[in-house]
Structures are given as C-alpha cells and as structure tokens.
CSV table of C-alpha atoms in Angstrom, one decimal:
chain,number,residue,atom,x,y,z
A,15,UNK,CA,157.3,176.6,161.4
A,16,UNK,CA,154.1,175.7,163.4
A,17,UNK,CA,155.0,172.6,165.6
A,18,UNK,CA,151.9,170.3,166.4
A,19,UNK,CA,150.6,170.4,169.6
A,20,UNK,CA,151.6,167.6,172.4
A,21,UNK,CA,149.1,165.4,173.3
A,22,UNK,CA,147.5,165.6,176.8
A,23,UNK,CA,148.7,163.2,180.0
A,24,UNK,CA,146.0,161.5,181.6
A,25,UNK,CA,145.7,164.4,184.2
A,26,UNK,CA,145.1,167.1,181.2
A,27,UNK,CA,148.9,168.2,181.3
A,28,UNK,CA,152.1,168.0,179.2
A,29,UNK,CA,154.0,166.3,181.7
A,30,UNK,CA,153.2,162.7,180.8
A,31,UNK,CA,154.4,163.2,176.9
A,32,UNK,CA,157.1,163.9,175.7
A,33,UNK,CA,157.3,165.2,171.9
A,34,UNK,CA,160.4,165.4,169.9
A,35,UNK,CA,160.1,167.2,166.3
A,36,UNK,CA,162.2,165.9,163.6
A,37,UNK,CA,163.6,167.5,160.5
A,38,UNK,CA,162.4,166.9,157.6
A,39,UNK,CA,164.2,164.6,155.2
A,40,UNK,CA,165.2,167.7,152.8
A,41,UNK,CA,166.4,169.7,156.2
A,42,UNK,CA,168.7,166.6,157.6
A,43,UNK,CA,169.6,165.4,154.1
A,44,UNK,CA,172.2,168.8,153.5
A,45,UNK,CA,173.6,171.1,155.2
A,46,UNK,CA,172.7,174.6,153.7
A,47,UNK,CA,175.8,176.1,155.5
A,48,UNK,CA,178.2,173.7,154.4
A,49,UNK,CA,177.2,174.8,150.5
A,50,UNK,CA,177.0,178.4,151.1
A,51,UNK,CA,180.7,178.3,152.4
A,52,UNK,CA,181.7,176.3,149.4
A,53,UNK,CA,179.8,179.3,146.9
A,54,UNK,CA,181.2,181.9,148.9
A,55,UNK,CA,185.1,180.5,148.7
A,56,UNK,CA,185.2,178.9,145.0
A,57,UNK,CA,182.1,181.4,143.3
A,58,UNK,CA,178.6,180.0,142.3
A,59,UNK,CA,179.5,178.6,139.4
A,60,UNK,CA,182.6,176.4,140.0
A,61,UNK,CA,180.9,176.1,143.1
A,62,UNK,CA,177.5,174.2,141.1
A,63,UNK,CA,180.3,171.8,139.1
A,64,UNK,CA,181.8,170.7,142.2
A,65,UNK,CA,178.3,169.6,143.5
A,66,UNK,CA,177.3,168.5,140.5
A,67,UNK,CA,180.6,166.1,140.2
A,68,UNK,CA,180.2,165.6,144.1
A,69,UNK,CA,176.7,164.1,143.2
A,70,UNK,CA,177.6,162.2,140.4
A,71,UNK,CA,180.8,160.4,142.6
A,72,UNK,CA,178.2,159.9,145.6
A,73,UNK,CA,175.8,158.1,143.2
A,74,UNK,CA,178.1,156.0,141.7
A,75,UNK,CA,179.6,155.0,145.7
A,76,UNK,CA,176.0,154.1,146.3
A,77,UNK,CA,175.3,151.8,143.8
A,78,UNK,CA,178.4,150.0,144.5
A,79,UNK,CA,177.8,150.0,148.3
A,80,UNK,CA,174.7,148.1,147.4
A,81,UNK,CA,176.7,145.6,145.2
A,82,UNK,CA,179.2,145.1,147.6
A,83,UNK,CA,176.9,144.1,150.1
A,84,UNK,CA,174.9,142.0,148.3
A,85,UNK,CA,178.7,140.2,147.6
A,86,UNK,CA,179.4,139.7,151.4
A,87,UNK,CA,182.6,141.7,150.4
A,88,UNK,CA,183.7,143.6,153.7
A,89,UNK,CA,186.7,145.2,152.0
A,90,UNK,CA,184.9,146.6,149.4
A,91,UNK,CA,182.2,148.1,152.0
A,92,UNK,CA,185.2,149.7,154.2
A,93,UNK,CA,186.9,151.3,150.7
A,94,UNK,CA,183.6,152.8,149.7
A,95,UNK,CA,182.6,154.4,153.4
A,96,UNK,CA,186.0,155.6,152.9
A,97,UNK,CA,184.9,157.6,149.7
A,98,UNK,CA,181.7,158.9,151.4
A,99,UNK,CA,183.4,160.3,154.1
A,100,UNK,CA,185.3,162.8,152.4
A,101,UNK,CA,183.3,164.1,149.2
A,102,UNK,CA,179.4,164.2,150.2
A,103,UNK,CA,180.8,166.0,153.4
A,104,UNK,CA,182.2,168.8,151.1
A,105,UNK,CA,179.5,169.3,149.1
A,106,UNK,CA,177.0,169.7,152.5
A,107,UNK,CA,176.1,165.8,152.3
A,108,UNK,CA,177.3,166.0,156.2
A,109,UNK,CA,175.0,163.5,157.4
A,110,UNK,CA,176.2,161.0,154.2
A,111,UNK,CA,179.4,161.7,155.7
A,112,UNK,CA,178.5,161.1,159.3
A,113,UNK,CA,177.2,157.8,158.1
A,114,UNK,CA,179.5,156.8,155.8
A,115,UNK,CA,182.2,157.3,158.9
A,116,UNK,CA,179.7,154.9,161.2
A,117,UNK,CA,179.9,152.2,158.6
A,118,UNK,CA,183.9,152.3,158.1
A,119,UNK,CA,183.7,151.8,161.9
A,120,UNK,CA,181.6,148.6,161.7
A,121,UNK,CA,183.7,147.5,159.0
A,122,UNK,CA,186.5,147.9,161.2
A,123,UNK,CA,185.1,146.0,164.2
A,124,UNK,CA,184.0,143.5,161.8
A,125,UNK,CA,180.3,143.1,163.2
A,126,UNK,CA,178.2,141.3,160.9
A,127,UNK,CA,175.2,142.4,163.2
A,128,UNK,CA,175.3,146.0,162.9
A,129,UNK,CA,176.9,145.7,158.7
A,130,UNK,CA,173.5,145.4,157.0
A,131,UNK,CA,171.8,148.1,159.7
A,132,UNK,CA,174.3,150.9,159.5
A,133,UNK,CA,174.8,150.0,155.6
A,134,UNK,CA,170.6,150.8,155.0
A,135,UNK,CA,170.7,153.6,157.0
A,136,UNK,CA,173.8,155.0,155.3
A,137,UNK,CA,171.9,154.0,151.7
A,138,UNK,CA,168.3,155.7,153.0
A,139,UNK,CA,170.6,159.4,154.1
A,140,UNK,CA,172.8,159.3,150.5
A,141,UNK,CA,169.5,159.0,148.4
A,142,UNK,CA,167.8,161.6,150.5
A,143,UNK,CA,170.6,163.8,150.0
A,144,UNK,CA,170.5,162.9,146.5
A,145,UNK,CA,167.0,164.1,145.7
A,146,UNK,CA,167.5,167.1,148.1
A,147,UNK,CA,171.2,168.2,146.1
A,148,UNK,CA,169.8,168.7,142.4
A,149,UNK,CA,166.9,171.2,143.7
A,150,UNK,CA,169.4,173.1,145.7
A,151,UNK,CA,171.9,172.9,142.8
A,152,UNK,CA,170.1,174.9,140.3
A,153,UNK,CA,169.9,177.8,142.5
A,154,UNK,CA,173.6,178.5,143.4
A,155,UNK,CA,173.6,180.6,140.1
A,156,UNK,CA,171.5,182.9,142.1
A,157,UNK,CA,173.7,186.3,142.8
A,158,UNK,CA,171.0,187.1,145.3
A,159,UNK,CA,170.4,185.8,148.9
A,160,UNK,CA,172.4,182.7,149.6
A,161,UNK,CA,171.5,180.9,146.9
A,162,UNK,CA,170.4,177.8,148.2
C-alpha cells in the first residue's frame, strides 16, 4: 500500500509534521485472523453459519442499543454491551467487541457524559463491521488461500 507523502515543515523537512495512517474502515472493522482461526477449527462451512448467525444476533443487539438509548434505559444499555462483547468478538468483530466492553464500563460508572459518545462510536464500528462481514462471508467456501 502506497502511503501519501508528509507534508513539508516550514524549513522544507519532515520534522515539523507528524502523519499517522489509518486503516481503512473494512481493515479495522474485522479481524481477518480471528475468522480464519474460526474456518480452520470448525471447517468453512459451519464456519459461514456461525458468522452468518453471529451477524444476524449483532444486528438485532444494534437496533436495540439504539432503542434503549433513545429510552434513557441504562440497564438495558449494560445487558446489550454485555451481548456484543462475547459474539461479534468470535466471529472477528474484535473491535465491536472492544467497544461493546468500553460501553458496559460507562454503564457501570454510570456517566451520562461519556453514554451517548461511547454508545455512537460503538454503533459507527458494529455497522462497519456489518457491511465489511457479508463480503468476507461469501468467500469462506473458498478451499483455496484463506478464504477471506
């Protein structure tokens, strides 16, 4: 991957700028690894079901994330960062699952301030993963390479 070039300090060097490349929102949105190591222990296809259930649950947790914040209802927030934690993070939704974990912790310090912030950046990463999880889906059929 070609990285852009830095922009120039005032005195025609690097020095004065500091550039910091970010994934893409396909490469942060799953970990690759994570679903290879679930192909390579339970096969492709049972391996595609459990992703394709894991997709379906994660959809369905996200939608009523969204309703239980717009319902001010804090225990309902908690149980669903609770179910994000475990599934998405099996099916290589690791960041869903890194998020999911960072939300349960504002739930449990009960800070209104950081709910609605941690909540949208939790929502942003699922449906990212989301769109990046079918397209990686279809190919764990694939006998060659790794398959996603």
């Amino acid at each position: 991957m070609r990285r852009p070039a830095a922009p120039m300090g005032e005195n025609g060097d690097m020095s004065a700028t500091i550039v910091r490349i970010l994934p893409t929102a396909r490469e942060a949105a799953l970990d690759i690894d994570a679903i290879e190591a679930l192909r390579e222990a339970v096969g492709p296809h049972l391996c595609r079901e459990i992703i394709e259930d894991g997709i379906l649950h994660a959809t369905d947790r996200l939608a009523a994330l969204e309703r239980a914040l717009r319902e001010d209802d804090w225990a309902a927030v908690a149980r669903i960062a609770r179910d994000l934690i475990a599934v998405p993070g099996q099916i290589g939704m690791t960041e869903v699952s890194r998020q999911a974990r960072a939300l349960l912790d504002v739930c449990v310090a009960h800070d209104p301030v950081a709910l609605h912030a941690v909540a949208a950046r939790l929502l942003r990463t699922g449906r990212d993963a989301l769109m990046a999880a079918p397209f990686d889906a279809d190919r764990l059929d694939d006998e060659g390479g790794r398959g996603v």
